[in-house]
XYZ file of N, CA and C in Angstrom:
720
model
N 75.681 54.424 93.824
C 75.099 55.663 94.182
C 73.703 55.592 93.481
N 72.678 55.806 94.408
C 71.343 55.933 93.755
C 71.113 57.081 92.904
N 70.185 57.023 92.118
C 69.734 58.089 91.219
C 69.395 59.389 91.926
N 68.555 59.135 93.139
C 68.206 60.324 93.851
C 69.274 61.219 94.431
N 70.287 60.264 95.052
C 71.401 61.006 95.566
C 72.289 61.742 94.829
N 72.530 60.953 93.363
C 73.130 61.505 92.368
C 72.711 62.872 91.902
N 71.308 62.897 91.698
C 70.591 64.032 91.314
C 70.721 65.126 92.382
N 70.593 64.901 93.653
C 70.758 65.947 94.594
C 72.226 66.478 94.399
N 73.153 65.563 94.442
C 74.603 66.181 94.397
C 74.815 67.106 93.076
N 74.224 66.692 91.998
C 74.227 67.435 90.735
C 73.507 68.853 90.864
N 72.410 68.751 91.693
C 71.723 70.033 91.900
C 72.382 70.991 92.723
N 73.222 70.335 93.485
C 73.999 71.146 94.611
C 75.255 71.869 93.830
N 75.630 71.176 92.810
C 76.963 71.761 92.089
C 76.426 72.796 91.239
N 75.035 72.949 90.875
C 74.592 73.903 90.041
C 74.127 75.274 90.710
N 74.191 75.160 92.189
C 73.719 76.331 92.822
C 74.537 77.464 92.767
N 73.858 78.682 92.707
C 74.717 79.930 92.718
C 75.744 80.125 91.667
N 75.248 79.505 90.466
C 76.142 79.724 89.401
C 75.779 80.990 88.564
N 75.454 82.036 89.199
C 75.130 83.247 88.696
C 75.765 84.420 89.705
N 75.993 85.684 89.052
C 76.491 86.733 89.881
C 75.527 87.481 90.450
N 75.972 88.366 91.398
C 75.000 89.236 92.095
C 74.565 90.295 91.225
N 75.176 90.645 90.031
C 74.805 91.573 89.093
C 73.564 90.915 88.335
N 73.912 89.624 88.050
C 72.772 88.942 87.297
C 71.333 88.919 88.064
N 71.685 88.711 89.431
C 70.480 88.568 90.255
C 69.811 89.930 90.398
N 70.508 91.007 90.477
C 69.842 92.261 90.586
C 69.173 92.693 89.239
N 69.823 92.480 88.181
C 69.287 92.696 86.754
C 67.982 91.846 86.469
N 67.729 90.500 87.019
C 66.694 89.877 87.026
C 65.712 90.232 87.849
N 65.844 90.575 88.981
C 64.859 91.237 89.865
C 64.273 92.472 89.363
N 65.118 93.261 88.611
C 64.660 94.421 88.279
C 63.707 94.291 86.966
N 64.027 93.350 86.303
C 63.092 92.998 85.096
C 61.798 92.409 85.507
N 61.788 91.653 86.507
C 60.502 91.164 87.230
C 59.735 92.287 87.730
N 60.391 93.375 88.408
C 59.716 94.428 89.026
C 58.967 95.336 87.978
N 59.830 95.406 86.891
C 59.181 96.321 85.744
C 58.457 95.542 84.812
N 58.130 94.312 85.045
C 57.296 93.453 84.340
C 57.652 93.481 82.785
N 59.009 93.435 82.625
C 59.568 93.307 81.218
C 59.366 91.826 80.711
N 59.657 90.911 81.600
C 59.396 89.353 81.266
C 58.735 88.761 82.370
N 58.263 87.607 82.106
C 57.571 86.769 83.182
C 58.702 86.045 84.016
N 58.266 85.542 85.370
C 59.196 84.931 86.177
C 59.806 83.943 85.483
N 59.151 83.113 84.693
C 59.826 81.756 84.111
C 60.829 82.310 82.945
N 60.456 83.446 82.155
C 61.383 83.799 81.273
C 62.741 84.354 81.754
N 62.498 85.129 82.833
C 63.758 85.816 83.717
C 64.461 84.686 84.104
N 63.821 83.588 84.686
C 64.722 82.403 85.285
C 65.476 81.851 84.165
N 64.937 81.638 83.013
C 65.673 80.906 81.857
C 66.831 81.794 81.320
N 66.490 83.241 81.230
C 67.493 84.141 80.700
C 68.683 84.019 81.491
N 68.484 84.134 82.816
C 69.711 84.444 83.813
C 70.288 83.148 84.542
N 69.508 82.010 84.379
C 69.731 80.671 85.000
C 69.579 80.631 86.358
N 68.676 81.467 86.960
C 68.326 81.439 88.186
C 67.069 80.810 88.533
N 67.064 80.081 89.464
C 65.759 79.217 89.831
C 64.770 80.161 90.010
N 63.335 79.677 89.492
C 62.185 80.450 89.851
C 62.007 80.640 91.356
N 62.201 79.492 92.157
C 61.779 79.709 93.501
C 62.786 80.771 94.240
N 64.010 80.869 93.869
C 64.849 81.999 94.428
C 64.383 83.203 94.067
N 64.059 83.459 92.758
C 63.519 84.881 92.309
C 62.194 85.079 92.943
N 61.319 83.983 93.247
C 60.000 84.395 93.980
C 60.212 84.673 95.329
N 61.182 83.900 96.009
C 61.323 84.315 97.512
C 62.018 85.544 97.603
N 62.888 86.015 96.787
C 63.715 87.204 96.794
C 62.467 88.400 96.666
N 61.699 88.302 95.497
C 60.819 89.342 95.295
C 59.684 89.591 96.272
N 59.449 88.382 96.938
C 58.425 88.436 98.115
C 59.144 88.917 99.592
N 60.498 88.944 99.529
C 61.130 89.391 100.715
C 61.273 88.447 101.724
N 61.216 87.077 101.203
C 61.296 85.958 102.106
C 62.666 85.663 102.618
N 63.570 86.001 101.679
C 65.048 85.757 101.868
C 65.872 86.849 101.575
N 67.035 87.192 102.155
C 67.836 88.393 101.673
C 68.081 88.588 100.255
N 68.301 89.699 99.748
C 68.614 89.964 98.229
C 69.891 89.501 98.010
N 70.938 89.696 98.869
C 72.147 89.267 98.564
C 72.349 87.915 99.357
N 72.794 86.935 98.517
C 72.923 85.632 99.059
C 74.175 85.483 99.988
N 74.137 84.760 101.053
C 75.226 84.684 101.945
C 75.514 83.269 102.345
N 76.652 82.668 102.033
C 77.084 81.295 102.406
C 78.254 81.401 103.085
N 78.465 80.492 104.023
C 79.770 80.357 104.874
C 79.828 81.302 105.812
N 81.032 81.454 106.431
C 81.271 82.633 107.577
C 81.266 83.821 106.911
N 81.258 84.939 107.743
C 81.405 86.377 107.447
C 82.767 86.502 106.875
N 82.787 87.291 105.864
C 83.993 87.741 105.266
C 84.866 88.754 106.189
N 86.175 88.808 106.047
C 86.892 89.791 106.808
C 86.557 91.156 106.553
N 86.526 91.519 105.409
C 86.212 92.826 104.806
C 84.726 92.880 104.511
N 84.206 94.107 104.613
C 82.734 94.228 104.420
C 82.379 94.392 103.000
N 81.188 94.366 102.668
C 80.895 94.314 101.124
C 81.264 95.648 100.559
N 81.132 96.729 101.313
C 81.692 98.119 100.863
C 83.106 98.181 100.704
N 83.863 97.423 101.635
C 85.294 97.638 101.548
C 85.904 96.718 100.375
N 85.022 95.610 100.103
C 85.549 94.747 98.936
C 85.193 95.379 97.817
N 84.060 96.147 97.539
C 83.738 96.983 96.456
C 84.845 98.058 96.167
N 85.336 98.548 97.044
C 86.380 99.572 97.006
C 87.516 98.916 96.453
N 87.994 97.720 96.973
C 89.098 97.071 96.300
C 89.010 96.646 94.809
N 87.817 96.269 94.802
C 87.449 95.797 93.373
C 87.471 96.929 92.258
N 87.192 98.305 92.648
C 87.141 99.448 91.831
C 88.631 99.706 91.785
N 89.385 99.627 92.713
C 90.807 100.100 92.726
C 91.602 99.201 91.761
N 91.369 97.844 91.805
C 92.042 96.982 90.934
C 91.760 97.141 89.528
N 90.489 97.316 89.145
C 90.048 97.604 87.756
C 90.527 98.853 87.305
N 90.504 99.931 87.993
C 90.965 101.379 87.460
C 92.350 101.296 87.311
N 93.154 100.592 88.430
C 94.569 100.542 88.200
C 94.946 99.911 86.895
N 94.247 98.793 86.611
C 94.609 97.993 85.379
C 94.240 98.708 84.168
N 93.079 99.511 84.098
C 92.833 100.377 82.979
C 93.888 101.541 82.769
N 94.597 102.046 83.872
C 95.609 102.960 83.847
C 96.890 102.291 83.165
N 96.970 101.022 82.920
C 98.116 100.257 82.541
C 99.056 99.838 83.733
N 98.434 99.715 85.012
C 99.410 99.073 85.980
C 98.535 97.954 86.677
N 98.407 96.781 86.065
C 97.738 95.710 86.631
C 98.232 95.295 87.837
N 97.466 94.822 88.824
C 97.899 94.609 90.246
C 98.316 93.077 90.461
N 99.486 92.909 91.070
C 99.955 91.630 91.471
C 99.211 91.133 92.600
N 98.802 89.866 92.711
C 98.233 89.277 93.867
C 98.883 89.703 95.146
N 100.201 89.710 95.291
C 100.837 90.170 96.666
C 100.777 91.600 96.949
N 100.453 92.363 95.925
C 100.216 93.738 96.079
C 98.735 93.841 96.845
N 97.881 93.092 96.410
C 96.413 93.130 97.032
C 96.560 92.663 98.408
N 97.361 91.475 98.623
C 97.375 90.929 100.002
C 98.086 91.864 100.886
N 99.294 92.344 100.366
C 99.786 93.398 101.401
C 98.908 94.610 101.690
N 98.126 95.124 100.778
C 97.306 96.211 101.031
C 96.163 95.852 101.999
N 95.537 94.593 102.033
C 94.781 94.273 102.879
C 95.310 94.121 104.221
N 96.551 93.433 104.352
C 97.328 93.443 105.596
C 97.435 94.819 106.207
N 97.804 95.620 105.491
C 98.010 97.163 106.072
C 96.665 97.597 106.635
N 95.634 97.511 105.862
C 94.303 97.842 106.396
C 93.843 97.326 107.686
N 94.081 95.966 107.695
C 93.679 95.273 108.852
C 94.611 95.561 110.116
N 96.006 95.888 109.744
C 96.683 96.289 111.088
C 96.423 97.689 111.578
N 95.837 98.432 110.459
C 95.600 99.959 110.863
C 94.368 99.951 111.618
N 93.337 99.187 111.312
C 92.066 99.264 112.040
C 92.086 98.104 113.231
N 92.925 97.238 113.215
C 93.096 96.300 114.358
C 91.806 95.484 114.394
N 91.338 94.944 113.183
C 90.177 94.146 113.138
C 90.595 92.611 113.270
N 89.981 91.826 114.034
C 90.155 90.358 114.297
C 90.138 89.744 112.985
N 90.922 88.855 112.538
C 90.894 88.034 111.413
C 91.672 86.760 111.598
N 91.399 85.753 110.792
C 92.029 84.403 110.942
C 93.313 84.337 110.199
N 93.995 85.431 109.614
C 95.066 85.363 108.921
C 96.331 85.417 109.728
N 97.464 84.770 109.178
C 98.828 84.915 109.794
C 99.330 86.302 109.693
N 99.578 86.980 110.765
C 100.107 88.229 110.812
C 99.245 89.306 110.084
N 97.980 88.956 109.988
C 96.864 89.909 109.336
C 97.001 89.832 107.734
N 97.788 88.886 107.260
C 97.982 88.860 105.715
C 97.144 87.780 105.185
N 96.224 88.061 104.341
C 95.338 86.843 103.530
C 96.319 85.991 102.700
N 95.774 84.889 102.615
C 96.544 83.886 101.650
C 95.857 83.603 100.497
N 96.293 82.277 99.866
C 95.710 82.003 98.652
C 94.231 81.689 98.638
N 93.824 81.176 99.776
C 92.329 80.758 99.828
C 91.476 82.081 99.812
N 91.852 83.053 100.478
C 91.246 84.216 100.572
C 91.156 84.978 99.201
N 92.249 84.850 98.645
C 92.323 85.519 97.159
C 91.466 84.787 96.297
N 91.276 83.419 96.263
C 90.444 82.550 95.411
C 89.044 82.945 95.649
N 88.652 83.097 96.993
C 87.273 83.317 97.347
C 86.795 84.812 96.998
N 87.858 85.807 97.247
C 87.425 87.212 96.724
C 87.401 87.061 95.206
N 88.100 86.555 94.373
C 87.924 86.531 93.016
C 86.470 85.783 92.605
N 86.151 84.816 93.422
C 84.784 84.235 93.283
C 83.691 85.245 93.561
N 83.865 85.992 94.619
C 82.819 87.024 94.741
C 82.670 88.262 93.885
N 83.914 88.345 93.076
C 83.973 89.545 92.267
C 84.386 89.083 90.807
N 83.382 88.533 90.032
C 83.622 87.888 88.728
C 84.295 88.796 87.730
N 84.232 90.220 87.972
C 84.587 91.147 86.978
C 86.192 91.167 87.029
N 86.903 90.727 87.948
C 88.356 90.637 88.091
C 88.594 89.178 87.900
N 89.727 89.131 87.072
C 90.382 87.638 86.613
C 91.859 87.714 86.727
N 92.557 86.540 86.958
C 93.844 86.502 87.027
C 94.276 86.022 85.740
N 95.361 86.481 85.094
C 96.040 86.164 83.915
C 97.598 86.163 83.996
N 98.150 85.341 83.137
C 99.484 85.318 83.277
C 100.104 86.607 82.543
N 101.066 87.277 83.253
C 101.689 88.541 82.467
C 102.644 88.054 81.329
N 102.460 88.961 80.309
C 103.377 88.758 79.233
C 104.780 89.407 79.440
N 105.786 88.768 79.489
C 107.094 89.342 79.739
C 107.711 89.897 78.193
N 107.940 91.224 78.437
C 108.487 91.885 77.189
C 109.857 92.259 77.501
N 110.629 92.444 76.509
C 112.019 92.902 76.316
C 112.072 94.329 76.563
N 113.256 95.038 76.998
C 113.580 96.388 77.045
C 113.252 96.938 75.771
N 113.644 96.165 74.735
C 113.534 96.967 73.268
C 112.178 96.920 73.020
N 111.259 95.898 73.411
C 109.840 96.089 73.060
C 109.175 97.324 74.056
N 109.608 97.325 75.259
C 109.165 98.336 75.967
C 109.592 99.701 75.816
N 110.598 100.045 74.986
C 111.105 101.324 74.732
C 109.893 102.112 74.015
N 110.124 103.494 74.296
C 109.116 104.464 73.737
C 109.170 104.521 72.140
N 108.144 104.546 71.592
C 108.128 104.784 70.151
C 107.065 105.604 69.871
N 106.854 106.174 68.678
C 105.776 107.058 68.318
C 104.332 106.285 68.287
N 104.351 105.157 67.864
C 103.211 104.322 67.836
C 102.775 104.030 69.312
N 103.647 103.663 70.283
C 103.403 103.576 71.724
C 102.794 104.693 72.235
N 103.335 105.990 71.853
C 102.899 107.106 72.628
C 101.578 107.417 72.134
N 101.113 107.274 70.768
C 99.829 107.641 70.441
C 98.864 106.605 70.956
N 99.303 105.362 71.159
C 98.304 104.397 71.810
C 98.045 104.740 73.050
N 99.140 105.153 73.855
C 99.000 105.673 75.217
C 98.000 106.726 75.393
N 98.066 107.618 74.626
C 97.044 108.861 74.469
C 95.721 108.340 74.048
N 95.606 107.470 73.207
C 94.268 106.866 72.803
C 93.690 106.247 74.031
N 94.396 105.443 74.808
C 93.981 104.672 76.045
C 93.566 105.798 77.053
N 94.244 106.751 77.289
C 93.991 107.709 78.136
C 92.751 108.422 77.832
N 92.498 108.748 76.663
C 91.283 109.407 76.221
C 90.054 108.450 76.384
N 90.235 107.285 76.073
C 89.085 106.376 76.434
C 88.827 106.100 77.991
N 89.890 106.034 78.782
C 89.650 106.079 80.204
C 88.900 107.240 80.710
N 89.387 108.485 80.243
C 88.720 109.661 80.682
C 87.311 109.844 80.176
N 86.896 109.170 79.085
C 85.774 109.302 78.631
C 84.866 108.238 79.545
N 85.396 107.223 79.872
C 84.786 106.236 80.531
C 84.503 106.751 82.119
N 85.180 107.609 82.550
C 85.085 108.334 83.893
C 84.378 109.596 83.833
N 83.886 109.839 82.544
C 83.037 111.053 82.346
C 83.717 112.474 82.757
N 84.977 112.461 82.529
C 85.888 113.559 82.762
C 86.837 114.001 81.582
N 86.330 113.684 80.302
C 87.196 113.856 79.221
C 87.217 115.506 78.974
N 86.592 116.416 79.782
C 86.648 117.751 79.554
C 88.062 118.331 79.941
N 88.889 117.422 80.711
C 90.025 117.676 81.327
C 91.002 118.185 80.224
N 90.936 117.328 79.106
C 91.728 117.634 77.847
C 91.650 118.918 77.333
N 90.545 119.566 77.638
C 90.387 120.973 77.060
C 90.684 122.125 78.016
N 91.374 121.774 79.257
C 91.735 122.777 80.106
C 93.146 122.496 80.464
N 94.080 123.452 80.047
C 95.587 123.164 80.048
C 96.017 123.388 81.723
N 95.028 124.074 82.466
C 95.436 124.119 83.818
C 95.271 122.590 84.688
N 94.690 121.767 83.893
C 94.276 120.492 84.665
C 95.191 119.478 84.080
N 96.149 119.768 83.162
C 96.978 118.883 82.739
C 98.447 119.075 83.071
N 98.919 118.132 83.722
C 100.275 118.145 84.339
C 101.325 117.184 83.845
N 102.394 117.446 83.821
C 103.533 116.503 83.544
C 104.549 116.859 84.526
N 105.105 115.598 84.993
C 106.192 115.587 85.916
C 107.363 114.761 85.416
N 108.556 115.235 85.982
C 109.811 114.460 85.754
C 110.677 114.602 86.854
N 111.443 113.519 87.142
C 112.412 113.532 88.364
C 113.823 113.729 87.786
N 114.542 114.263 88.739
C 116.058 114.306 88.414
C 116.827 114.223 89.727
N 117.980 113.599 89.586
C 118.857 113.457 90.763
C 119.828 114.379 90.960
N 120.164 114.844 92.160
C 121.237 115.881 92.408
C 122.146 115.327 93.321
N 123.377 115.141 92.901
C 124.378 114.474 93.872
C 124.858 115.524 94.925
N 124.974 114.888 96.021
C 125.456 115.781 97.139
C 126.915 116.122 97.193
N 127.739 115.149 96.371
C 129.136 115.319 96.200
C 129.350 115.317 94.686
N 128.971 116.156 93.925
C 128.974 116.137 92.568
C 130.482 115.917 91.994
N 130.621 115.307 90.899
C 132.053 115.417 90.327
C 132.691 116.640 90.055
N 133.947 116.728 90.317
C 134.572 117.947 89.972
C 135.088 118.103 88.510
N 135.587 119.147 88.223
C 136.218 119.222 86.866
C 137.491 118.660 86.487
N 138.182 118.986 85.628
C 139.437 118.162 85.304
C 140.493 118.745 86.251
N 141.427 117.763 86.588
C 142.406 118.084 87.508
C 143.780 117.912 86.729
N 144.731 118.646 87.183
C 146.131 118.650 86.586
C 147.024 117.702 87.316
N 147.932 117.118 86.744
C 148.812 116.068 87.320
C 149.747 115.498 86.369
N 150.531 114.564 86.672
C 151.509 113.812 85.591
C 150.671 113.174 84.601
N 151.276 113.118 83.277
C 150.578 112.586 82.099
C 150.173 111.212 82.325
N 150.873 110.345 82.773
C 150.508 108.939 82.836
C 150.012 108.474 84.181
N 149.599 109.467 85.094
C 149.226 109.196 86.520
C 147.682 108.977 86.408
N 147.223 107.906 86.922
C 145.898 107.599 86.755
C 145.046 108.044 88.154
N 145.694 107.913 89.397
C 144.946 107.980 90.504
C 144.685 109.523 90.994
N 143.879 110.087 90.167
C 143.464 111.504 90.620
C 142.168 111.442 91.373
N 142.373 111.783 92.700
C 141.218 111.754 93.590
C 140.984 113.149 94.236
N 139.779 113.478 94.581
C 139.630 114.594 95.368
C 138.702 114.222 96.640
N 139.104 114.712 97.690
C 138.346 114.261 99.032
C 137.039 114.971 98.993
N 136.013 114.171 99.143
C 134.522 114.690 99.184
C 134.199 114.789 100.622
N 133.270 115.722 100.893
C 132.873 115.931 102.295
C 131.662 115.040 102.774
N 131.144 114.240 101.798
C 130.200 113.201 102.195
C 130.264 111.877 101.349
N 129.241 111.060 101.450
C 129.183 109.773 100.473
C 129.129 110.245 99.137
N 130.051 109.604 98.180
C 130.233 109.891 96.785
C 128.958 109.529 96.204
N 128.130 108.738 96.520
C 127.026 108.170 95.784
C 125.681 108.624 96.190
N 125.636 109.428 97.241
C 124.411 110.042 97.935
C 123.835 111.233 96.919
N 122.631 111.107 96.728
C 121.924 112.136 95.926
C 120.554 112.495 96.425
N 119.983 113.490 95.996
C 118.718 113.815 96.509
C 117.764 113.930 95.096
N 116.723 113.279 95.114
C 115.711 113.104 94.017
C 114.723 114.155 94.085
N 114.524 114.978 93.138
C 113.500 116.043 93.086
C 112.473 115.706 91.954
N 111.217 115.797 92.350
C 110.094 115.526 91.243
C 109.570 117.138 90.768
N 109.805 117.440 89.671
C 109.135 118.806 89.200
C 107.956 118.612 88.405
N 107.058 119.373 88.697
C 105.682 119.105 87.840
C 105.183 120.428 87.432
N 104.814 120.520 86.137
C 104.191 121.616 85.570
C 102.966 121.432 84.783
N 102.109 122.447 84.752
C 100.977 122.226 83.971
C 101.120 122.808 82.589
N 100.089 122.456 81.653
C 100.135 122.805 80.272
C 99.986 124.338 80.287
N 99.360 124.920 81.235
C 99.325 126.365 81.327
C 100.252 127.125 81.723
N 101.424 126.479 82.171
C 102.591 127.083 82.648
C 102.684 127.183 84.094
N 101.709 126.765 84.877
C 101.865 126.710 86.367
C 102.747 125.555 86.848
N 103.214 125.787 87.990
C 104.262 124.726 88.569
C 103.660 124.304 89.921
N 103.763 123.067 90.186
C 103.316 122.574 91.402
C 104.425 122.690 92.435
N 104.399 122.476 93.617
C 105.508 122.526 94.747
C 106.348 121.395 94.396
N 107.752 121.341 94.382
C 108.480 120.250 94.132
C 108.538 119.307 95.072
N 108.780 118.097 94.817
C 108.623 116.838 95.658
C 110.022 116.221 95.839
N 110.666 116.291 96.984
C 112.114 115.926 97.254
C 112.116 114.656 97.936
N 112.887 113.733 97.698
C 113.371 112.548 98.435
C 114.751 112.564 98.906
N 115.012 112.567 100.210
C 116.457 112.661 100.799
C 116.542 111.453 101.640
N 117.745 110.950 101.764
C 118.147 109.949 102.742
C 118.244 110.566 104.155
N 117.581 109.696 105.115
C 117.697 110.100 106.495
C 118.723 109.346 107.223
């Protein structure tokens, strides 16, 4: 392989090794004349020609390579925000959950796409992560029930993380308003509850009482109350 061809291939592999956020920050520093074009290029690793062309409006600000994405930039930004906020609340998202959500959206809006049954695959996920470097995939740590059980330290840590999250969202004042703090708990009500004690022969075990419906059927009710003493309408789940 000639040195010229090898150099070209090496240059191609170095293209676009920067994020959109880096590009926006670099252009902003140039506009505000904080640094020279060469200094900004070295700081962010963006070619001077790229910065010059984008400042002069010769090329679009947002780079675009390959075919159009199935979701718009705004839609993918909403997905990114959802994934990050969900993880900050302690519920990191499984890749299948993300794919299923995209599938439901595409089926709802009936948008043409190359996916099988409107569900994106591994390639889409990989490209999505490349477009959103704030999101990463990590192996989940499996913990036992004993480690996952509630403890004083765990509760204090949860409230600390909640406080940090609310401060990050600029809504920490919620903690000072009892009417905005709610707690919910669910309970199951059997449609065929167990009866009381029955009378019969001392050594006879087969004590049955005929029920009017399935013995394991129940209604689940979620009751929610605020720290101010107000109650929200109950939410019930019944079998149909």
